[in-house]
PDB file of C-alpha atoms in Angstrom:
ATOM      1  CA  ASP Q 137      21.692  29.796 -15.489  1.00  0.00           C
ATOM      2  CA  GLN Q 138      19.901  28.340 -12.456  1.00  0.00           C
ATOM      3  CA  GLN Q 139      17.077  31.074 -11.450  1.00  0.00           C
ATOM      4  CA  VAL Q 140      16.514  29.161  -8.203  1.00  0.00           C
ATOM      5  CA  LYS Q 141      19.518  28.149  -5.917  1.00  0.00           C
ATOM      6  CA  GLN Q 142      19.875  25.977  -3.046  1.00  0.00           C
ATOM      7  CA  ASN Q 143      22.986  26.614  -1.619  1.00  0.00           C
ATOM      8  CA  SER Q 144      23.493  23.805   0.722  1.00  0.00           C
ATOM      9  CA  PRO Q 145      23.080  20.272  -0.482  1.00  0.00           C
ATOM     10  CA  SER Q 146      22.639  18.879   2.951  1.00  0.00           C
ATOM     11  CA  LEU Q 147      21.894  19.814   6.453  1.00  0.00           C
ATOM     12  CA  SER Q 148      21.906  17.772   9.676  1.00  0.00           C
ATOM     13  CA  VAL Q 149      19.993  18.812  12.799  1.00  0.00           C
ATOM     14  CA  GLN Q 150      19.087  17.315  16.380  1.00  0.00           C
ATOM     15  CA  GLU Q 151      15.520  16.154  17.048  1.00  0.00           C
ATOM     16  CA  GLY Q 152      13.342  18.999  18.665  1.00  0.00           C
ATOM     17  CA  ARG Q 153      15.771  21.971  17.247  1.00  0.00           C
ATOM     18  CA  ILE Q 154      14.882  24.105  14.291  1.00  0.00           C
ATOM     19  CA  SER Q 155      15.808  23.315  10.833  1.00  0.00           C
ATOM     20  CA  ILE Q 156      16.429  26.378   8.623  1.00  0.00           C
ATOM     21  CA  LEU Q 157      16.438  25.596   4.880  1.00  0.00           C
ATOM     22  CA  ASN Q 158      17.427  28.341   2.697  1.00  0.00           C
ATOM     23  CA  CYS Q 159      16.573  29.330  -1.150  1.00  0.00           C
ATOM     24  CA  ASP Q 160      18.041  32.184  -3.070  1.00  0.00           C
ATOM     25  CA  TYR Q 161      16.321  33.341  -6.691  1.00  0.00           C
ATOM     26  CA  THR Q 162      17.582  35.705  -9.305  1.00  0.00           C
ATOM     27  CA  ASN Q 163      14.287  36.634 -11.271  1.00  0.00           C
ATOM     28  CA  SER Q 164      12.476  39.627  -9.771  1.00  0.00           C
ATOM     29  CA  MET Q 165       9.577  38.356 -11.971  1.00  0.00           C
ATOM     30  CA  PHE Q 166       8.881  35.548  -9.415  1.00  0.00           C
ATOM     31  CA  ASP Q 167       5.827  36.203  -7.325  1.00  0.00           C
ATOM     32  CA  TYR Q 168       4.779  32.836  -5.891  1.00  0.00           C
ATOM     33  CA  PHE Q 169       7.055  30.437  -4.002  1.00  0.00           C
ATOM     34  CA  LEU Q 170       6.491  26.780  -2.788  1.00  0.00           C
ATOM     35  CA  TRP Q 171       8.252  24.303  -0.742  1.00  0.00           C
ATOM     36  CA  TYR Q 172       8.277  20.422  -1.760  1.00  0.00           C
ATOM     37  CA  LYS Q 173       9.335  17.502   0.310  1.00  0.00           C
ATOM     38  CA  LYS Q 174      10.414  14.397  -1.218  1.00  0.00           C
ATOM     39  CA  TYR Q 175      11.134  10.733   0.528  1.00  0.00           C
ATOM     40  CA  PRO Q 176      12.898   8.552  -1.599  1.00  0.00           C
ATOM     41  CA  ALA Q 177      11.281   6.555  -4.232  1.00  0.00           C
ATOM     42  CA  GLU Q 178       8.447   8.864  -3.771  1.00  0.00           C
ATOM     43  CA  GLY Q 179       6.976  12.003  -5.712  1.00  0.00           C
ATOM     44  CA  PRO Q 180       7.573  15.639  -4.464  1.00  0.00           C
ATOM     45  CA  THR Q 181       4.866  16.334  -1.912  1.00  0.00           C
ATOM     46  CA  PHE Q 182       3.614  20.083  -1.741  1.00  0.00           C
ATOM     47  CA  LEU Q 183       4.350  21.648   1.810  1.00  0.00           C
ATOM     48  CA  ILE Q 184       3.832  25.330   2.042  1.00  0.00           C
ATOM     49  CA  SER Q 185       3.712  28.588  -0.424  1.00  0.00           C
ATOM     50  CA  ILE Q 186       3.889  32.274   0.005  1.00  0.00           C
ATOM     51  CA  SER Q 187       2.895  34.884  -2.513  1.00  0.00           C
ATOM     52  CA  SER Q 188       5.254  37.750  -3.032  1.00  0.00           C
ATOM     53  CA  ILE Q 189       2.701  40.072  -1.326  1.00  0.00           C
ATOM     54  CA  LYS Q 190       3.402  38.437   1.858  1.00  0.00           C
ATOM     55  CA  ASP Q 191       6.749  38.026   3.839  1.00  0.00           C
ATOM     56  CA  LYS Q 192       5.565  35.115   6.266  1.00  0.00           C
ATOM     57  CA  ASN Q 193       3.189  32.208   6.022  1.00  0.00           C
ATOM     58  CA  GLU Q 194       2.852  29.693   8.704  1.00  0.00           C
ATOM     59  CA  ASP Q 195       1.334  26.125   8.590  1.00  0.00           C
ATOM     60  CA  GLY Q 196       1.947  24.122  11.855  1.00  0.00           C
ATOM     61  CA  ARG Q 197       5.646  23.236  12.541  1.00  0.00           C
ATOM     62  CA  PHE Q 198       6.386  24.720   9.096  1.00  0.00           C
ATOM     63  CA  THR Q 199       6.862  28.872   8.227  1.00  0.00           C
ATOM     64  CA  VAL Q 200       8.252  30.151   5.005  1.00  0.00           C
ATOM     65  CA  PHE Q 201       9.733  33.754   5.113  1.00  0.00           C
ATOM     66  CA  LEU Q 202      10.274  35.992   1.973  1.00  0.00           C
ATOM     67  CA  ASN Q 203      12.717  38.658   1.746  1.00  0.00           C
ATOM     68  CA  LYS Q 204      11.926  40.122  -1.672  1.00  0.00           C
ATOM     69  CA  SER Q 205      15.026  42.766  -1.546  1.00  0.00           C
ATOM     70  CA  ALA Q 206      17.127  40.036  -0.769  1.00  0.00           C
ATOM     71  CA  LYS Q 207      15.670  37.755  -3.218  1.00  0.00           C
ATOM     72  CA  HIS Q 208      15.701  34.917  -0.434  1.00  0.00           C
ATOM     73  CA  LEU Q 209      13.309  32.859   1.005  1.00  0.00           C
ATOM     74  CA  SER Q 210      13.872  30.184   4.081  1.00  0.00           C
ATOM     75  CA  LEU Q 211      11.618  27.314   5.430  1.00  0.00           C
ATOM     76  CA  HIS Q 212      11.848  26.763   9.170  1.00  0.00           C
ATOM     77  CA  ILE Q 213      10.559  23.812  10.551  1.00  0.00           C
ATOM     78  CA  VAL Q 214      10.072  23.844  14.322  1.00  0.00           C
ATOM     79  CA  PRO Q 215      10.644  21.344  16.261  1.00  0.00           C
ATOM     80  CA  SER Q 216      12.196  18.973  13.825  1.00  0.00           C
ATOM     81  CA  GLN Q 217      11.087  15.453  14.055  1.00  0.00           C
ATOM     82  CA  PRO Q 218      13.037  12.335  12.232  1.00  0.00           C
ATOM     83  CA  GLY Q 219      10.014  11.953  10.140  1.00  0.00           C
ATOM     84  CA  ASP Q 220      11.113  15.621   8.477  1.00  0.00           C
ATOM     85  CA  SER Q 221      14.068  13.879   7.429  1.00  0.00           C
ATOM     86  CA  ALA Q 222      13.727  14.248   3.170  1.00  0.00           C
ATOM     87  CA  VAL Q 223      14.700  16.488   0.307  1.00  0.00           C
ATOM     88  CA  TYR Q 224      13.599  19.679   0.528  1.00  0.00           C
ATOM     89  CA  PHE Q 225      12.818  21.456  -2.998  1.00  0.00           C
ATOM     90  CA  CYS Q 226      12.325  25.241  -3.190  1.00  0.00           C
ATOM     91  CA  ALA Q 227      10.169  26.201  -6.373  1.00  0.00           C
ATOM     92  CA  ALA Q 228       9.033  29.641  -7.815  1.00  0.00           C
ATOM     93  CA  SER Q 229       6.854  30.801 -10.552  1.00  0.00           C
ATOM     94  CA  ALA Q 230       6.188  34.263 -12.437  1.00  0.00           C
ATOM     95  CA  GLY Q 231       2.739  35.049 -13.086  1.00  0.00           C
ATOM     96  CA  SER Q 232      -0.446  33.078 -12.207  1.00  0.00           C
ATOM     97  CA  GLN Q 233      -0.020  30.489 -15.085  1.00  0.00           C
ATOM     98  CA  GLY Q 234       4.080  30.406 -14.845  1.00  0.00           C
ATOM     99  CA  ASN Q 235       5.539  27.277 -14.649  1.00  0.00           C
ATOM    100  CA  LEU Q 236       7.313  26.087 -11.504  1.00  0.00           C
ATOM    101  CA  ILE Q 237      11.089  26.402 -11.487  1.00  0.00           C
ATOM    102  CA  PHE Q 238      12.824  24.028  -8.806  1.00  0.00           C
ATOM    103  CA  GLY Q 239      16.137  24.269  -6.961  1.00  0.00           C
ATOM    104  CA  LYS Q 240      18.518  21.462  -6.683  1.00  0.00           C
ATOM    105  CA  GLY Q 241      16.983  20.635  -3.402  1.00  0.00           C
ATOM    106  CA  THR Q 242      18.570  20.102   0.106  1.00  0.00           C
ATOM    107  CA  LYS Q 243      18.730  16.879   1.888  1.00  0.00           C
ATOM    108  CA  LEU Q 244      17.501  17.283   5.533  1.00  0.00           C
ATOM    109  CA  SER Q 245      18.509  14.755   8.261  1.00  0.00           C
ATOM    110  CA  VAL Q 246      17.103  14.871  11.449  1.00  0.00           C
ATOM    111  CA  LYS Q 247      19.015  12.901  14.277  1.00  0.00           C
ATOM    112  CA  PRO Q 248      17.076  11.364  17.355  1.00  0.00           C
TER     113      PRO Q 248
ATOM    114  CA  GLU A  59      -8.447   9.474  -2.798  1.00  0.00           C
ATOM    115  CA  ALA A  60      -6.289   7.722  -4.855  1.00  0.00           C
ATOM    116  CA  GLY A  61      -2.698   9.604  -6.269  1.00  0.00           C
ATOM    117  CA  VAL A  62      -1.470  10.031  -9.367  1.00  0.00           C
ATOM    118  CA  ALA A  63      -0.372   6.645 -10.683  1.00  0.00           C
ATOM    119  CA  GLN A  64       2.757   6.109 -13.121  1.00  0.00           C
ATOM    120  CA  SER A  65       4.087   3.103 -14.655  1.00  0.00           C
ATOM    121  CA  PRO A  66       6.562   1.544 -15.106  1.00  0.00           C
ATOM    122  CA  ARG A  67       8.561   2.223 -11.853  1.00  0.00           C
ATOM    123  CA  TYR A  68      11.805   1.591 -13.642  1.00  0.00           C
ATOM    124  CA  LYS A  69      13.018   1.005 -17.120  1.00  0.00           C
ATOM    125  CA  ILE A  70      16.371   0.173 -18.427  1.00  0.00           C
ATOM    126  CA  ILE A  71      17.054   0.571 -22.152  1.00  0.00           C
ATOM    127  CA  GLU A  72      19.971   0.928 -24.485  1.00  0.00           C
ATOM    128  CA  LYS A  73      20.570   4.000 -26.098  1.00  0.00           C
ATOM    129  CA  ARG A  74      18.751   4.815 -29.705  1.00  0.00           C
ATOM    130  CA  GLN A  75      15.573   2.293 -28.349  1.00  0.00           C
ATOM    131  CA  SER A  76      12.260   3.711 -27.789  1.00  0.00           C
ATOM    132  CA  VAL A  77      10.424   3.766 -24.385  1.00  0.00           C
ATOM    133  CA  ALA A  78       7.079   5.033 -23.293  1.00  0.00           C
ATOM    134  CA  PHE A  79       5.768   6.123 -19.744  1.00  0.00           C
ATOM    135  CA  TRP A  80       2.360   6.077 -18.598  1.00  0.00           C
ATOM    136  CA  CYS A  81       0.278   8.659 -16.221  1.00  0.00           C
ATOM    137  CA  ASN A  82      -3.180   8.262 -14.347  1.00  0.00           C
ATOM    138  CA  PRO A  83      -3.755  11.690 -12.817  1.00  0.00           C
ATOM    139  CA  ILE A  84      -6.102  12.031  -9.692  1.00  0.00           C
ATOM    140  CA  SER A  85      -9.775  12.226 -11.012  1.00  0.00           C
ATOM    141  CA  GLY A  86     -11.308  15.123 -12.067  1.00  0.00           C
ATOM    142  CA  HIS A  87      -7.770  17.027 -12.362  1.00  0.00           C
ATOM    143  CA  ALA A  88      -7.672  18.841 -15.619  1.00  0.00           C
ATOM    144  CA  THR A  89      -4.157  19.783 -15.847  1.00  0.00           C
ATOM    145  CA  LEU A  90      -1.447  17.539 -16.362  1.00  0.00           C
ATOM    146  CA  TYR A  91       2.229  17.840 -16.076  1.00  0.00           C
ATOM    147  CA  TRP A  92       5.453  15.907 -17.175  1.00  0.00           C
ATOM    148  CA  TYR A  93       8.813  16.657 -15.400  1.00  0.00           C
ATOM    149  CA  GLN A  94      12.371  15.286 -16.027  1.00  0.00           C
ATOM    150  CA  GLN A  95      14.334  14.975 -12.903  1.00  0.00           C
ATOM    151  CA  ILE A  96      18.009  14.327 -13.762  1.00  0.00           C
ATOM    152  CA  LEU A  97      20.207  13.034 -10.829  1.00  0.00           C
ATOM    153  CA  GLY A  98      21.179  15.714  -8.226  1.00  0.00           C
ATOM    154  CA  GLN A  99      18.772  18.371 -10.000  1.00  0.00           C
ATOM    155  CA  GLY A 100      15.208  19.601  -8.951  1.00  0.00           C
ATOM    156  CA  PRO A 101      12.188  18.511 -11.580  1.00  0.00           C
ATOM    157  CA  LYS A 102      12.397  20.426 -14.901  1.00  0.00           C
ATOM    158  CA  LEU A 103       8.889  20.862 -16.842  1.00  0.00           C
ATOM    159  CA  LEU A 104       8.554  19.041 -20.139  1.00  0.00           C
ATOM    160  CA  ILE A 105       5.123  19.636 -20.791  1.00  0.00           C
ATOM    161  CA  GLN A 106       1.823  20.739 -19.631  1.00  0.00           C
ATOM    162  CA  PHE A 107      -1.868  19.769 -20.885  1.00  0.00           C
ATOM    163  CA  GLN A 108      -5.159  21.315 -20.036  1.00  0.00           C
ATOM    164  CA  ASN A 109      -7.548  18.520 -20.410  1.00  0.00           C
ATOM    165  CA  ASN A 110      -6.612  17.241 -23.887  1.00  0.00           C
ATOM    166  CA  GLY A 111      -4.857  20.469 -25.059  1.00  0.00           C
ATOM    167  CA  VAL A 112      -1.109  21.210 -24.717  1.00  0.00           C
ATOM    168  CA  VAL A 113      -0.340  24.449 -22.949  1.00  0.00           C
ATOM    169  CA  ASP A 114       3.186  24.569 -22.938  1.00  0.00           C
ATOM    170  CA  ASP A 115       5.850  22.168 -24.414  1.00  0.00           C
ATOM    171  CA  SER A 116       8.295  25.068 -24.877  1.00  0.00           C
ATOM    172  CA  GLN A 117      10.918  22.926 -23.005  1.00  0.00           C
ATOM    173  CA  LEU A 118      10.325  19.490 -24.461  1.00  0.00           C
ATOM    174  CA  PRO A 119      12.884  18.061 -26.825  1.00  0.00           C
ATOM    175  CA  LYS A 120      10.612  17.677 -29.881  1.00  0.00           C
ATOM    176  CA  ASP A 121      12.971  15.732 -31.902  1.00  0.00           C
ATOM    177  CA  ARG A 122      12.752  12.729 -29.747  1.00  0.00           C
ATOM    178  CA  PHE A 123      10.115  13.327 -27.208  1.00  0.00           C
ATOM    179  CA  SER A 124       6.403  13.339 -27.611  1.00  0.00           C
ATOM    180  CA  ALA A 125       3.419  13.170 -25.385  1.00  0.00           C
ATOM    181  CA  GLU A 126      -0.328  13.135 -25.767  1.00  0.00           C
ATOM    182  CA  ARG A 127      -3.642  12.875 -23.468  1.00  0.00           C
ATOM    183  CA  LEU A 128      -6.031  11.938 -25.786  1.00  0.00           C
ATOM    184  CA  LYS A 129      -9.000  11.853 -23.781  1.00  0.00           C
ATOM    185  CA  GLY A 130      -8.007  14.579 -21.183  1.00  0.00           C
ATOM    186  CA  VAL A 131      -7.413  11.830 -18.586  1.00  0.00           C
ATOM    187  CA  ASP A 132      -4.261   9.437 -18.822  1.00  0.00           C
ATOM    188  CA  SER A 133      -1.194  10.411 -20.618  1.00  0.00           C
ATOM    189  CA  THR A 134       1.643   8.955 -22.120  1.00  0.00           C
ATOM    190  CA  LEU A 135       5.160  10.434 -22.921  1.00  0.00           C
ATOM    191  CA  LYS A 136       7.759   8.610 -25.286  1.00  0.00           C
ATOM    192  CA  ILE A 137      11.264   8.766 -26.224  1.00  0.00           C
ATOM    193  CA  GLN A 138      12.448   7.725 -29.515  1.00  0.00           C
ATOM    194  CA  PRO A 139      15.422   7.323 -29.951  1.00  0.00           C
ATOM    195  CA  ALA A 140      16.630   7.727 -26.423  1.00  0.00           C
ATOM    196  CA  LYS A 141      20.251   9.151 -25.555  1.00  0.00           C
ATOM    197  CA  LEU A 142      22.455   8.600 -22.586  1.00  0.00           C
ATOM    198  CA  GLU A 143      21.552  11.890 -21.356  1.00  0.00           C
ATOM    199  CA  ASP A 144      17.666  10.993 -20.932  1.00  0.00           C
ATOM    200  CA  SER A 145      18.700   8.757 -17.939  1.00  0.00           C
ATOM    201  CA  ALA A 146      16.280  10.462 -15.365  1.00  0.00           C
ATOM    202  CA  VAL A 147      13.191   9.890 -13.137  1.00  0.00           C
ATOM    203  CA  TYR A 148      10.247  11.002 -15.048  1.00  0.00           C
ATOM    204  CA  LEU A 149       7.288  12.505 -12.839  1.00  0.00           C
ATOM    205  CA  CYS A 150       3.589  13.085 -13.940  1.00  0.00           C
ATOM    206  CA  ALA A 151       1.613  15.506 -11.706  1.00  0.00           C
ATOM    207  CA  SER A 152      -1.724  16.854 -11.865  1.00  0.00           C
ATOM    208  CA  SER A 153      -3.909  19.586 -10.296  1.00  0.00           C
ATOM    209  CA  LEU A 154      -7.345  20.863 -10.461  1.00  0.00           C
ATOM    210  CA  GLU A 155      -6.558  24.166 -12.169  1.00  0.00           C
ATOM    211  CA  PRO A 156      -3.319  25.379 -13.773  1.00  0.00           C
ATOM    212  CA  GLY A 157      -1.467  28.321 -12.112  1.00  0.00           C
ATOM    213  CA  PHE A 158      -0.751  29.508  -8.349  1.00  0.00           C
ATOM    214  CA  HIS A 159      -3.298  32.125  -7.576  1.00  0.00           C
ATOM    215  CA  SER A 160      -6.005  30.108  -5.498  1.00  0.00           C
ATOM    216  CA  GLY A 161      -4.659  27.691  -3.104  1.00  0.00           C
ATOM    217  CA  SER A 162      -5.454  24.238  -3.019  1.00  0.00           C
ATOM    218  CA  ARG A 163      -7.162  23.817  -6.361  1.00  0.00           C
ATOM    219  CA  ASN A 164      -3.707  24.685  -8.100  1.00  0.00           C
ATOM    220  CA  THR A 165      -1.635  22.336  -6.024  1.00  0.00           C
ATOM    221  CA  GLN A 166       0.427  19.907  -8.104  1.00  0.00           C
ATOM    222  CA  TYR A 167       0.547  16.451  -6.818  1.00  0.00           C
ATOM    223  CA  PHE A 168       3.165  14.116  -7.888  1.00  0.00           C
ATOM    224  CA  GLY A 169       3.351  10.502  -8.752  1.00  0.00           C
ATOM    225  CA  PRO A 170       6.059   8.206  -7.752  1.00  0.00           C
ATOM    226  CA  GLY A 171       7.734   8.650 -10.908  1.00  0.00           C
ATOM    227  CA  THR A 172       9.235   6.290 -13.373  1.00  0.00           C
ATOM    228  CA  ARG A 173      13.230   5.847 -13.190  1.00  0.00           C
ATOM    229  CA  LEU A 174      14.819   5.698 -16.936  1.00  0.00           C
ATOM    230  CA  THR A 175      18.403   4.139 -17.409  1.00  0.00           C
ATOM    231  CA  VAL A 176      19.808   4.557 -20.794  1.00  0.00           C
ATOM    232  CA  LEU A 177      22.975   2.387 -21.286  1.00  0.00           C
TER     233      LEU A 177
END
């Protein structure tokens, strides 16, 4: 049973516009959430994270929103750039020593 | 700062053969992870080391998979014998500390992975 779900396998956005990537989770014990970005033939790279005590975390063009009641988080990229084209993985952890559980990823394509 | 190194980058073997992957983490990182990423899926943790001790190997298929980190630095992951369903990318990651409680010290840095194809 998938505990972290990314229901959109792909997303295409125009350069300069907002990209919104979504993630749902089922385990109410998850208390730390992360987004990783992955280019082809490279390992995932940490992008941004959020603790369950917050509902928003911002880092430059990247903002993560957490809605605990809906068990939903989203990553906003504004403005989107062609270099943002990659696969984005949502991941979650339960407890400070918990393991990372990854979603299947969403492939973002930003078109010039 | 050098990143996580992995070798080989690609490996093709026939089922029932054995294979080994090597990982060199970022210098000073005490925590090392091995993940399996099957095509179309997210990475799945196989084993976590803290220095040279195993912290979590609950998802490691121990009948065929083994891993070691003898001196608390480099690590090897072995599959013997391989099955068709072992075809995947094997990712190694490292962090200064385990867990997710204190920001950048917990960030997991991934290597480029080893793509294994079992025929």
